[in-house]
PDB file of N, CA and C in Angstrom:
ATOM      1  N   UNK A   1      21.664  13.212 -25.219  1.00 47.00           N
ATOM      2  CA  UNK A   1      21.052  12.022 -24.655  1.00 47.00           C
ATOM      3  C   UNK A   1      19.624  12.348 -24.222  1.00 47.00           C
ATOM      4  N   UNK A   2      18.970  11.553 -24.788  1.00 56.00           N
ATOM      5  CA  UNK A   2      17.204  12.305 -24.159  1.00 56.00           C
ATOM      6  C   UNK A   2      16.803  11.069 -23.002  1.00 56.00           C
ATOM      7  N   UNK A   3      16.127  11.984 -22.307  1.00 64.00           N
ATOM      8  CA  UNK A   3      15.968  11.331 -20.943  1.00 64.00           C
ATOM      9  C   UNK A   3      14.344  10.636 -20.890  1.00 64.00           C
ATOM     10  N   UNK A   4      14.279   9.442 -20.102  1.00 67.00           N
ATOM     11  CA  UNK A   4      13.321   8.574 -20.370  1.00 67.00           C
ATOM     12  C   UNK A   4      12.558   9.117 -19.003  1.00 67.00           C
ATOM     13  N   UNK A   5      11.178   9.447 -19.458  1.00 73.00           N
ATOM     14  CA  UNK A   5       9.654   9.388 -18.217  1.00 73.00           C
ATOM     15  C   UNK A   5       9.787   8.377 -18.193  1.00 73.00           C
ATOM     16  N   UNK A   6       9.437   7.778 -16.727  1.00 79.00           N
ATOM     17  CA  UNK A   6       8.929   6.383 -16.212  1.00 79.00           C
ATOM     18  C   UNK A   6       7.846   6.646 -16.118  1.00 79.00           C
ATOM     19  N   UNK A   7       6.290   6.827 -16.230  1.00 84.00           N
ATOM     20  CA  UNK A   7       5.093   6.282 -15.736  1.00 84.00           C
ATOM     21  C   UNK A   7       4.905   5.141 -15.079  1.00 84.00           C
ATOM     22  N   UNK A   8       5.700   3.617 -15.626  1.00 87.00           N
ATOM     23  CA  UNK A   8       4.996   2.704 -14.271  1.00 87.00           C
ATOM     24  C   UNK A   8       6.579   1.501 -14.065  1.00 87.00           C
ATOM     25  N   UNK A   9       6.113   0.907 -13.139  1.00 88.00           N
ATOM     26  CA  UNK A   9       7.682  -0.073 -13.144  1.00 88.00           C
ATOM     27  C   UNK A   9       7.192  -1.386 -14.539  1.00 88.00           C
ATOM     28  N   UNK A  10       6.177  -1.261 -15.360  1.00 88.00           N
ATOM     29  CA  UNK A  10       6.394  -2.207 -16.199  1.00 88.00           C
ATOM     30  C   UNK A  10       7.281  -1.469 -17.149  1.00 88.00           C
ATOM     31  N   UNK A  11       7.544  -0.173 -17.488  1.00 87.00           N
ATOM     32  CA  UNK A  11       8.581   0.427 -18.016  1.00 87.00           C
ATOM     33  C   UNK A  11       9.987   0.068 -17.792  1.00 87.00           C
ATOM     34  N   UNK A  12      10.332  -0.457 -16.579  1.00 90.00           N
ATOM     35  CA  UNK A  12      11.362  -0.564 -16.289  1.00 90.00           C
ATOM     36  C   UNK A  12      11.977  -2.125 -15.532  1.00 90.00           C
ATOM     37  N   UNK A  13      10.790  -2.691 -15.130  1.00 91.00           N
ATOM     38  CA  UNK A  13      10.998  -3.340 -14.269  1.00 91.00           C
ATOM     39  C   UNK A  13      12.111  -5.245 -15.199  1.00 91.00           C
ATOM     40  N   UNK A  14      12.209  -4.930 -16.459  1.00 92.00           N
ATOM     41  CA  UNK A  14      13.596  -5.711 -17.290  1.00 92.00           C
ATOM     42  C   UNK A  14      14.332  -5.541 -16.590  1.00 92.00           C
ATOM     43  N   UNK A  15      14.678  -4.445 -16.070  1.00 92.00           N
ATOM     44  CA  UNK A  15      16.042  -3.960 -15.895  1.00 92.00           C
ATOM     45  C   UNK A  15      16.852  -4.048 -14.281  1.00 92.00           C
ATOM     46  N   UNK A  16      15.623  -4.830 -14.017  1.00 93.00           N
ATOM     47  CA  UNK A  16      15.851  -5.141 -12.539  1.00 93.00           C
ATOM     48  C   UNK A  16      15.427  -6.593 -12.232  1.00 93.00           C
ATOM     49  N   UNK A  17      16.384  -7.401 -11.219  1.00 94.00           N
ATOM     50  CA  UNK A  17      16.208  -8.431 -10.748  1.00 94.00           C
ATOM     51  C   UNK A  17      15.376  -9.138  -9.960  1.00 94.00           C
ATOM     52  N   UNK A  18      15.123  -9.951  -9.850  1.00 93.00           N
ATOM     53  CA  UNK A  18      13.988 -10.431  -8.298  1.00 93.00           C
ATOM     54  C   UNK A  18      14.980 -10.382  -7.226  1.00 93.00           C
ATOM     55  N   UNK A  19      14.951  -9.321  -5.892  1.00 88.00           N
ATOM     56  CA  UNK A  19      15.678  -9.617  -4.401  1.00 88.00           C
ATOM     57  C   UNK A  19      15.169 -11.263  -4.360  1.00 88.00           C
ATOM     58  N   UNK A  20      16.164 -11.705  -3.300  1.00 87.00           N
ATOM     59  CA  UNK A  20      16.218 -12.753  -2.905  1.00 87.00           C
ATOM     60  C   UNK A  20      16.457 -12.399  -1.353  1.00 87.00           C
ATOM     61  N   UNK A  21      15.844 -12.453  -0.311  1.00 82.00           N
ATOM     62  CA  UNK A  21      15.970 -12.183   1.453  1.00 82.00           C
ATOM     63  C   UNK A  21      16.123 -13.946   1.914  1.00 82.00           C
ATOM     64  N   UNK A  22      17.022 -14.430   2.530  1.00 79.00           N
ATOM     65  CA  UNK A  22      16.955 -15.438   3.330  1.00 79.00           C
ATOM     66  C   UNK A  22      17.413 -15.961   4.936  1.00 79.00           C
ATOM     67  N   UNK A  23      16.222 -16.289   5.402  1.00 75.00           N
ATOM     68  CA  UNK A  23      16.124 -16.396   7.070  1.00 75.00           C
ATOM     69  C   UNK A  23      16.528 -17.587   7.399  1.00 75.00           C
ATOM     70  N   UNK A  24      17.118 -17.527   8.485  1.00 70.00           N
ATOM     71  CA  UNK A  24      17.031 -18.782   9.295  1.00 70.00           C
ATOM     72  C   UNK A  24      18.343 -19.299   9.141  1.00 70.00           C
ATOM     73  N   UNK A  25      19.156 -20.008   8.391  1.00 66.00           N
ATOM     74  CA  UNK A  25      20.235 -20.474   8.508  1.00 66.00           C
ATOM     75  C   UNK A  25      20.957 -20.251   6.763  1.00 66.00           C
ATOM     76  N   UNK A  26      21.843 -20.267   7.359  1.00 66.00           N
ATOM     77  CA  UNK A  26      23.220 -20.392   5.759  1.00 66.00           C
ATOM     78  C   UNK A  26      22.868 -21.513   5.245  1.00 66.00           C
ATOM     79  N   UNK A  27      22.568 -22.575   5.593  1.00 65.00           N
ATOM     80  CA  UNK A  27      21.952 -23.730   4.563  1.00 65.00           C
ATOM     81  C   UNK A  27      20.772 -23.939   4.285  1.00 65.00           C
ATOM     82  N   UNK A  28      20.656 -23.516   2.904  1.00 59.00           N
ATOM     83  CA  UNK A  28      19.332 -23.075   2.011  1.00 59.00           C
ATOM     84  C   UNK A  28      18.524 -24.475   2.472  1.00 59.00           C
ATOM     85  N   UNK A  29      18.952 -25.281   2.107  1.00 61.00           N
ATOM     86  CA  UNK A  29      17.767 -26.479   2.904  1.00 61.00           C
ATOM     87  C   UNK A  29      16.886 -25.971   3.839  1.00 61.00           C
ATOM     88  N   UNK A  30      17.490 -25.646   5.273  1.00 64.00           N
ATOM     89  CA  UNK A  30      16.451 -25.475   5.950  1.00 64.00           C
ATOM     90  C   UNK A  30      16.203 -23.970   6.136  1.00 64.00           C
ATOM     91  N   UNK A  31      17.084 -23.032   5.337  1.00 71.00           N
ATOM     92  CA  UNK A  31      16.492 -21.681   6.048  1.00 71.00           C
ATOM     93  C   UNK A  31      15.126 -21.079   4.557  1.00 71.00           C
ATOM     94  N   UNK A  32      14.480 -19.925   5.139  1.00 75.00           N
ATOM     95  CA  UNK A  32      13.173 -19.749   4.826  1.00 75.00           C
ATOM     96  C   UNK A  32      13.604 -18.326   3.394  1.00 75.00           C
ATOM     97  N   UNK A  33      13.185 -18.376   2.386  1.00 79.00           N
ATOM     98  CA  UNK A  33      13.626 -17.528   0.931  1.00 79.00           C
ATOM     99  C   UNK A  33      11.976 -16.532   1.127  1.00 79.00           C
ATOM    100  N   UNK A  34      12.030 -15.527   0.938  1.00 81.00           N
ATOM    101  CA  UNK A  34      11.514 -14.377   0.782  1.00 81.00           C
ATOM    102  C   UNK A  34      11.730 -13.519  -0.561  1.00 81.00           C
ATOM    103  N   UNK A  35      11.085 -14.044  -1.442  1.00 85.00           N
ATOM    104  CA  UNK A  35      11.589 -13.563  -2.921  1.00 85.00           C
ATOM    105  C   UNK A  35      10.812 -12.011  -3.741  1.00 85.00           C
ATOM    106  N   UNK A  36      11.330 -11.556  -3.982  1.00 87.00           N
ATOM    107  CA  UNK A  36      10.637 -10.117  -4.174  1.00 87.00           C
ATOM    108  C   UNK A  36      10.984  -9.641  -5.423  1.00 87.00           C
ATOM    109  N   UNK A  37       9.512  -9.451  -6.701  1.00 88.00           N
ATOM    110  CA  UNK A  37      10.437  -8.964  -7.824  1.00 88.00           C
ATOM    111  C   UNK A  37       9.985  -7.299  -7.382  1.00 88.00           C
ATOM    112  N   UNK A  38      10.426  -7.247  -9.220  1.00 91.00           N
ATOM    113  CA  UNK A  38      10.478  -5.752  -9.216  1.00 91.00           C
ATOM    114  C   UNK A  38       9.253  -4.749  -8.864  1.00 91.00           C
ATOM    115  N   UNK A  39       8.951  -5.495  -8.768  1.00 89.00           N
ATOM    116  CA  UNK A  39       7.263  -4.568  -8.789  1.00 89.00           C
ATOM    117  C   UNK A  39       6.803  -4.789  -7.017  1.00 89.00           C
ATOM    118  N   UNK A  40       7.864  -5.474  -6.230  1.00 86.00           N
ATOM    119  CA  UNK A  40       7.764  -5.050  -5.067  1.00 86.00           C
ATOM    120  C   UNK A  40       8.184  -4.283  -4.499  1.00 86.00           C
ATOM    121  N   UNK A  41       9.416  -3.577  -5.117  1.00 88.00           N
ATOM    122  CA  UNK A  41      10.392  -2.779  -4.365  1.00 88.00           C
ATOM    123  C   UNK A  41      10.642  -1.935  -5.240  1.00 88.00           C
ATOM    124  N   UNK A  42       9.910  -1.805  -6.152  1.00 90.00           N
ATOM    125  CA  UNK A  42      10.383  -0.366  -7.068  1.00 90.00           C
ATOM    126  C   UNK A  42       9.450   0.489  -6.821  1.00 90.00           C
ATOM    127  N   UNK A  43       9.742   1.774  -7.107  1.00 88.00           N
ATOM    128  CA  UNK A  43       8.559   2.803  -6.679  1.00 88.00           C
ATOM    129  C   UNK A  43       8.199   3.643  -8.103  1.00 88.00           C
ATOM    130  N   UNK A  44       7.808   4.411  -8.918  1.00 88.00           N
ATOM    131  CA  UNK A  44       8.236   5.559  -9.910  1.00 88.00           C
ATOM    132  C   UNK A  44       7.547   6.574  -8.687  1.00 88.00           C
ATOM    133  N   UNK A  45       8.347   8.095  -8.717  1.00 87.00           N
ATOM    134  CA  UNK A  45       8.022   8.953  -8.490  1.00 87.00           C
ATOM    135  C   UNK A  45       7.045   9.791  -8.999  1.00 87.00           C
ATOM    136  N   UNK A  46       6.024  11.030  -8.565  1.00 87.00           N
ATOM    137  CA  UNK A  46       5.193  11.197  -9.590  1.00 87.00           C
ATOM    138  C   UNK A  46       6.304  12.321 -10.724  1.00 87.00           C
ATOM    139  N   UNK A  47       7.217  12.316 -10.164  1.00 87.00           N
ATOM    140  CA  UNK A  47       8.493  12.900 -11.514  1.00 87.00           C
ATOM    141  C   UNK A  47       9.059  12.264 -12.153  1.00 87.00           C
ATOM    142  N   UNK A  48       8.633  10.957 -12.256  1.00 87.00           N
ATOM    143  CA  UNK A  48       9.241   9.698 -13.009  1.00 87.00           C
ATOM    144  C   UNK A  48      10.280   9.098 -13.021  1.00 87.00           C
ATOM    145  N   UNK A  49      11.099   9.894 -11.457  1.00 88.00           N
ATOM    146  CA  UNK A  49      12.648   8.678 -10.951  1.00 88.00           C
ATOM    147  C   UNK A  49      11.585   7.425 -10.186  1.00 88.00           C
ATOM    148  N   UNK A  50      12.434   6.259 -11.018  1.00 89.00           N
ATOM    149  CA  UNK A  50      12.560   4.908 -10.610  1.00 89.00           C
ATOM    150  C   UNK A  50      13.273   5.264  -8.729  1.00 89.00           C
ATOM    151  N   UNK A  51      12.516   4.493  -8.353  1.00 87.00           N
ATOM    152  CA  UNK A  51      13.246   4.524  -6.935  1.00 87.00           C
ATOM    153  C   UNK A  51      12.691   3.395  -5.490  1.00 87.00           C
ATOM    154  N   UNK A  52      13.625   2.849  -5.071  1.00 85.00           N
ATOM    155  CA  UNK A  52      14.127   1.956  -4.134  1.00 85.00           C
ATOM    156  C   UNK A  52      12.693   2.156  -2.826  1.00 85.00           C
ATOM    157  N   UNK A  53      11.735   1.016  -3.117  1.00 83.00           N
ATOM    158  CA  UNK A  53      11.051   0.817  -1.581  1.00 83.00           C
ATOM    159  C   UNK A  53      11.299  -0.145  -0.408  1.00 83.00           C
ATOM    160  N   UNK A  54      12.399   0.183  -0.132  1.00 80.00           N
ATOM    161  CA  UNK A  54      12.712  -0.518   1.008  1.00 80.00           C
ATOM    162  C   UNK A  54      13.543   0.371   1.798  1.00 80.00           C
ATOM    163  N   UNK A  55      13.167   0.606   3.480  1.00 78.00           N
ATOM    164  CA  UNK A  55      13.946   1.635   3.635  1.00 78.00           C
ATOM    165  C   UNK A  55      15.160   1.068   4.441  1.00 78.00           C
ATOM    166  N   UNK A  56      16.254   1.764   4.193  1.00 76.00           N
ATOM    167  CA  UNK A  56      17.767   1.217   4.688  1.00 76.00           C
ATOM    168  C   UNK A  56      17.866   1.739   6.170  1.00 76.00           C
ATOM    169  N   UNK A  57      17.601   0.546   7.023  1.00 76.00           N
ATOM    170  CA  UNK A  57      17.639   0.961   8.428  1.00 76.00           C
ATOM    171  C   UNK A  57      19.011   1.082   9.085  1.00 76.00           C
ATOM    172  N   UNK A  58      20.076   1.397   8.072  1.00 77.00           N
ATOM    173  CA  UNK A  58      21.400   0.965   8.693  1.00 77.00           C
ATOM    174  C   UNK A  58      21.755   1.728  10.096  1.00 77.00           C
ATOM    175  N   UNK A  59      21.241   2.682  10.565  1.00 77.00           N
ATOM    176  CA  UNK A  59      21.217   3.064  11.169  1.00 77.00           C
ATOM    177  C   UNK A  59      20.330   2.791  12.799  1.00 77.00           C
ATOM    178  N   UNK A  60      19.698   1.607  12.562  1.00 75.00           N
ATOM    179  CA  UNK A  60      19.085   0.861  13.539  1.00 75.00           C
ATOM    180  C   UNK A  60      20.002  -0.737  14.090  1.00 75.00           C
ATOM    181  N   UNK A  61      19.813  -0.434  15.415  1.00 75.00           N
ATOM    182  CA  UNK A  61      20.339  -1.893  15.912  1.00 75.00           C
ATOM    183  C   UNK A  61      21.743  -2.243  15.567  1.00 75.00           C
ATOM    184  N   UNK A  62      22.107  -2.897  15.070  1.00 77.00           N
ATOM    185  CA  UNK A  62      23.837  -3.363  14.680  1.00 77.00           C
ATOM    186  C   UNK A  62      24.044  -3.144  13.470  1.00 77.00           C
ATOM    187  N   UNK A  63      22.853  -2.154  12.664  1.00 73.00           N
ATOM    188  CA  UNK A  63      23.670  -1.577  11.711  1.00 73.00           C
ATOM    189  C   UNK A  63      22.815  -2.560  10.336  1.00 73.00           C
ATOM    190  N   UNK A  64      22.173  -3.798  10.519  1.00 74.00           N
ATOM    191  CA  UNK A  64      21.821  -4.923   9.618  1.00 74.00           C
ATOM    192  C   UNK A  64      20.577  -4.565   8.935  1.00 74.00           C
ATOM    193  N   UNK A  65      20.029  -3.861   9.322  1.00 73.00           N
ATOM    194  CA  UNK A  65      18.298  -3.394   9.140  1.00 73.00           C
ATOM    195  C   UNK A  65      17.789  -3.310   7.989  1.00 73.00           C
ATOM    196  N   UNK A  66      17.043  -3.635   7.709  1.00 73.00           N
ATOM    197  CA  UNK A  66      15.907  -3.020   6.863  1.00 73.00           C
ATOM    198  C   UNK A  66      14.686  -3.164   6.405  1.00 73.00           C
ATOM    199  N   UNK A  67      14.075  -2.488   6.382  1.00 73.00           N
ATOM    200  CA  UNK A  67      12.191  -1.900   6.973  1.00 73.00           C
ATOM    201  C   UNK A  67      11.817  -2.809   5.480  1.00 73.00           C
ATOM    202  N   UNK A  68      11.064  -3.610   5.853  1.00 74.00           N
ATOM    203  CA  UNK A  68      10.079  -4.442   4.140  1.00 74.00           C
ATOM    204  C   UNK A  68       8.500  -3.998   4.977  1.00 74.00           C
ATOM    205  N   UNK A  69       7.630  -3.623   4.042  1.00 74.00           N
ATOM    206  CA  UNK A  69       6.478  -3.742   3.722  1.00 74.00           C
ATOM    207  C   UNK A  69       5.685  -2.935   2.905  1.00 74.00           C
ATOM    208  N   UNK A  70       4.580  -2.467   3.107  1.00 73.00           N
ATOM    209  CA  UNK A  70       3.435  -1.919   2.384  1.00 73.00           C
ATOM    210  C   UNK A  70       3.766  -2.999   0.461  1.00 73.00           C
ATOM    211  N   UNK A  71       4.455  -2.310  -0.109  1.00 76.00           N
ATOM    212  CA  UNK A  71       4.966  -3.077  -1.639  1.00 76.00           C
ATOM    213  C   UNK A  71       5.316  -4.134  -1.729  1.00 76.00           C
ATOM    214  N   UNK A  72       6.612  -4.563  -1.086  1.00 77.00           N
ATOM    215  CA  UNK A  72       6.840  -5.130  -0.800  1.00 77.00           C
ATOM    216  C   UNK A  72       5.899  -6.380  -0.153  1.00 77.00           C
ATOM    217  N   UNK A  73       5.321  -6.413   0.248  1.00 77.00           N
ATOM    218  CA  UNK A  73       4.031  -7.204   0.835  1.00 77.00           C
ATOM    219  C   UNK A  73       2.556  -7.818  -0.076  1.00 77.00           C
ATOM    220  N   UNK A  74       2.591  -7.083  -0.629  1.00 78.00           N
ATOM    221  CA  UNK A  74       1.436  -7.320  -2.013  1.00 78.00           C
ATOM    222  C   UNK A  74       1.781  -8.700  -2.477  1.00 78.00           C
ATOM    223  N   UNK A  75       0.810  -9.185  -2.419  1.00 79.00           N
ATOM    224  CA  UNK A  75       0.345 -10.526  -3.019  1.00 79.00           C
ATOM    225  C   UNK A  75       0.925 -11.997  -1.986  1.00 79.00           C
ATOM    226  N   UNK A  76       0.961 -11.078  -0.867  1.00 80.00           N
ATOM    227  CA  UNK A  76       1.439 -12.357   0.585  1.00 80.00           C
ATOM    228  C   UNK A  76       0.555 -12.246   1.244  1.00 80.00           C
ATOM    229  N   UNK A  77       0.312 -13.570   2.122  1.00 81.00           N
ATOM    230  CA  UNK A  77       0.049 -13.509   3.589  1.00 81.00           C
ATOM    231  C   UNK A  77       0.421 -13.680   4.261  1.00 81.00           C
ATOM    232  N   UNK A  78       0.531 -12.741   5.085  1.00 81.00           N
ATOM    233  CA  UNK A  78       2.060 -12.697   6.538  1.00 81.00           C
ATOM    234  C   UNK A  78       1.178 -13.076   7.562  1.00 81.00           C
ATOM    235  N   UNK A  79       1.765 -14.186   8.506  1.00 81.00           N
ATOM    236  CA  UNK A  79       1.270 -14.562   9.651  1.00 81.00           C
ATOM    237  C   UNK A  79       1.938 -14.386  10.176  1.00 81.00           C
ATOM    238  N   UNK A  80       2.017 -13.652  11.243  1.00 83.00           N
ATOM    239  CA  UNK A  80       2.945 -13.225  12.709  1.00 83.00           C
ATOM    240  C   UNK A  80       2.241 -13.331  13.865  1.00 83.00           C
ATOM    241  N   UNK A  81       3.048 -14.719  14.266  1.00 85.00           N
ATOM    242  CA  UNK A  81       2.806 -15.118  15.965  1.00 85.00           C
ATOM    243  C   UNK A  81       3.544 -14.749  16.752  1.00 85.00           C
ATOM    244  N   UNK A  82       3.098 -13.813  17.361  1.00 88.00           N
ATOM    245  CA  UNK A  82       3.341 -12.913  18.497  1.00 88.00           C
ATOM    246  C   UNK A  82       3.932 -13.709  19.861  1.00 88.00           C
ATOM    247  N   UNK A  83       3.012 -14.615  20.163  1.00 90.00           N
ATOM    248  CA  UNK A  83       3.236 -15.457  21.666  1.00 90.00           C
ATOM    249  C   UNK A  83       5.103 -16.541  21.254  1.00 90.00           C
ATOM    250  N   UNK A  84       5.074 -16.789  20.074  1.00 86.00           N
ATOM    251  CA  UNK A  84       5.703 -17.718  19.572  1.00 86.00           C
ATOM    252  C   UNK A  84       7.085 -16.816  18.968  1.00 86.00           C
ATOM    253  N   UNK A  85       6.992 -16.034  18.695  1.00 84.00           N
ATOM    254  CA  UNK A  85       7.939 -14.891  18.337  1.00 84.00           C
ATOM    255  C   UNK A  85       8.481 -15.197  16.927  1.00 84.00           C
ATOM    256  N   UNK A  86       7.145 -15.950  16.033  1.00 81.00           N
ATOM    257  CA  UNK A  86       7.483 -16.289  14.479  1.00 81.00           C
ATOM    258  C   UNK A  86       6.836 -15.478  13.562  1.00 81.00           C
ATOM    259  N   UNK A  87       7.331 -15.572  12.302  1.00 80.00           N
ATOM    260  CA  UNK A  87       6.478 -15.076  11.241  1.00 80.00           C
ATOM    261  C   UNK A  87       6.735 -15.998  10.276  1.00 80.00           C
ATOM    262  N   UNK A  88       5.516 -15.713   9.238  1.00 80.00           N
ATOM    263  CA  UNK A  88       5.635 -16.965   8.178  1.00 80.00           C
ATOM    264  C   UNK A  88       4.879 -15.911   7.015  1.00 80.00           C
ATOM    265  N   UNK A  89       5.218 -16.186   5.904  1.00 79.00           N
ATOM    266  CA  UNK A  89       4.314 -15.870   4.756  1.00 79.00           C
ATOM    267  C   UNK A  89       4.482 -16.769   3.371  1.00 79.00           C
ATOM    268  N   UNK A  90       3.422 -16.619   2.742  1.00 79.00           N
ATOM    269  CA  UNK A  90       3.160 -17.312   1.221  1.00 79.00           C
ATOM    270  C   UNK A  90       2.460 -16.721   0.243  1.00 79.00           C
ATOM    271  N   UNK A  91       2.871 -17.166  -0.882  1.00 78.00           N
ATOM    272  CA  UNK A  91       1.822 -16.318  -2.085  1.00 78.00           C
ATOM    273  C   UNK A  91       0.490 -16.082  -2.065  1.00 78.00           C
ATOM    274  N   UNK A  92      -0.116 -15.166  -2.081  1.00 79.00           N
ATOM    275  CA  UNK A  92      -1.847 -15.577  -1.653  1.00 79.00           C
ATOM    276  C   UNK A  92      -2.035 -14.520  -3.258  1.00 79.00           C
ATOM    277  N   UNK A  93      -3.792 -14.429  -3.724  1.00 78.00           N
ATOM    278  CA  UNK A  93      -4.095 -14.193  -4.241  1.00 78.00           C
ATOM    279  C   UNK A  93      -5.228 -12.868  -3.591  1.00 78.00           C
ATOM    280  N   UNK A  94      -4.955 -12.214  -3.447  1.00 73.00           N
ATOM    281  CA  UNK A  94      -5.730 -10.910  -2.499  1.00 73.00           C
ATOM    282  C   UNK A  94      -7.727 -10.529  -3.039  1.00 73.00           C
ATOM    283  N   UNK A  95      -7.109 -11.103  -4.139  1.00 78.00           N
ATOM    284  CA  UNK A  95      -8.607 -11.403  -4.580  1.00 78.00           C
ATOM    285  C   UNK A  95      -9.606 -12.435  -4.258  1.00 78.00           C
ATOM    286  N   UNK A  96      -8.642 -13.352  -4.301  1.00 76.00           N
ATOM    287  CA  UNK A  96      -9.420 -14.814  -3.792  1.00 76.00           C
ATOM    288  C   UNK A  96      -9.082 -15.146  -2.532  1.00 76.00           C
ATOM    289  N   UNK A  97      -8.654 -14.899  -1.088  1.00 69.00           N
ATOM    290  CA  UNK A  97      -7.819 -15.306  -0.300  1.00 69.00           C
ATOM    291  C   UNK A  97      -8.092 -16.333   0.348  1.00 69.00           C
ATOM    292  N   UNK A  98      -6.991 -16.729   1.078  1.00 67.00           N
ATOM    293  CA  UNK A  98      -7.522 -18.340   1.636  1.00 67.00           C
ATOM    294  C   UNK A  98      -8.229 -18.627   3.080  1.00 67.00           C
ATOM    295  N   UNK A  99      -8.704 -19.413   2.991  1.00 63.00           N
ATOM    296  CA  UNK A  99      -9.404 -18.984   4.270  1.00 63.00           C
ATOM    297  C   UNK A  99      -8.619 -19.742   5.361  1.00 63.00           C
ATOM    298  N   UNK A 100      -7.810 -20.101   5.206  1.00 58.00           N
ATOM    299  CA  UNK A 100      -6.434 -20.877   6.566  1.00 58.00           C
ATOM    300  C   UNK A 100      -5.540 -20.234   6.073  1.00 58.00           C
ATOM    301  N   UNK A 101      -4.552 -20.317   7.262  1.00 55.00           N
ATOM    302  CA  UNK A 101      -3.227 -19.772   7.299  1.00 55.00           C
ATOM    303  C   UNK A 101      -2.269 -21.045   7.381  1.00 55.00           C
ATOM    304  N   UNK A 102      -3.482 -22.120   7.994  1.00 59.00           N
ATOM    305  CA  UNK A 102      -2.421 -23.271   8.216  1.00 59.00           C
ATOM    306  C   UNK A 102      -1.328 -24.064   7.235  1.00 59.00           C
ATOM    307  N   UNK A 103      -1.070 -23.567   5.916  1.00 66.00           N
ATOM    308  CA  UNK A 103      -0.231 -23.740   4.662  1.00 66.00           C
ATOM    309  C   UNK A 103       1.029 -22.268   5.312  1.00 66.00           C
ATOM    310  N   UNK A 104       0.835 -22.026   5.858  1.00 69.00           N
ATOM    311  CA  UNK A 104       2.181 -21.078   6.013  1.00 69.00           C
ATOM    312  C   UNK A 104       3.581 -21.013   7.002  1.00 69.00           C
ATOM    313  N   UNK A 105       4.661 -21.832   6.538  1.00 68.00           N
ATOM    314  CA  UNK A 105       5.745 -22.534   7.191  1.00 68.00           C
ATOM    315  C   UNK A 105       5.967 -21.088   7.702  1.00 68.00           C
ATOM    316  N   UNK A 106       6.395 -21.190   9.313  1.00 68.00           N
ATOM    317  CA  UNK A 106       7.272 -20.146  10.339  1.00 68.00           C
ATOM    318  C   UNK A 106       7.961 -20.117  10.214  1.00 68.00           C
ATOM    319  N   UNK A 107       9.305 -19.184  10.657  1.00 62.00           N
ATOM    320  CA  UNK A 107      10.218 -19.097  10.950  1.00 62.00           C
ATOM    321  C   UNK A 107      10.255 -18.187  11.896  1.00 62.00           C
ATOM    322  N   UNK A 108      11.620 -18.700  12.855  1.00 67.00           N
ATOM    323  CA  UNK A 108      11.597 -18.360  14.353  1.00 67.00           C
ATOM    324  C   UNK A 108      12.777 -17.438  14.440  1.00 67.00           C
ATOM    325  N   UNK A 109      12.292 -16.296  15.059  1.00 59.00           N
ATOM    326  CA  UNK A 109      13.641 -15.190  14.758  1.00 59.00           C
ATOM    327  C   UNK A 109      14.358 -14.954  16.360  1.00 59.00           C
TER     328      UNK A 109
END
């Protein structure tokens, strides 16, 4: 069996699904979708294992955890209100970015 180099996740990234994260309530109506393809959460090593960027906090808090950003984050804008204890994000274009945030629905944790 000969074994495949990864150089980048467009090598691989068929073979993997878009995550789907959802906040706020069990009924998709009103709770908030956080959609992530492959090219957010895949990593290649510089040894060419495919590998998982998201780190598994199971070991934090009640056990539910887990750490999203730096990759994961690319091509959003996360607004986090601090006083309000929300966060919100949307697709942005990092090249062009927008100059309001006010297009970005909260959700209250």
């Amino acid at each position: 069996m000969e074994e495949m180099l990864c150089r980048s996740v467009a090598d691989v990234k068929q073979h993997f699904k878009t995550l789907t994260l959802q906040f706020g309530s069990k009924w998709w109506i009103i709770s908030r979708m956080f959609r992530i393809h492959p090219e957010g959460y895949l990593i290649i090593s510089k040894g060419g294992n495919v590998c998982l960027g998201i780190l598994d906090g199971s070991e934090v808090l009640d056990g539910s955890t887990i750490i999203l950003g730096d990759i994961s984050m690319r091509g959003q804008l996360v607004v986090y209100d601090n006083e309000k204890n929300r966060i919100g994000w949307m697709h942005s274009d990092c090249a062009k970015p927008k100059r309001s945030s006010d297009n970005v629905s909260l959700f209250e944790g």
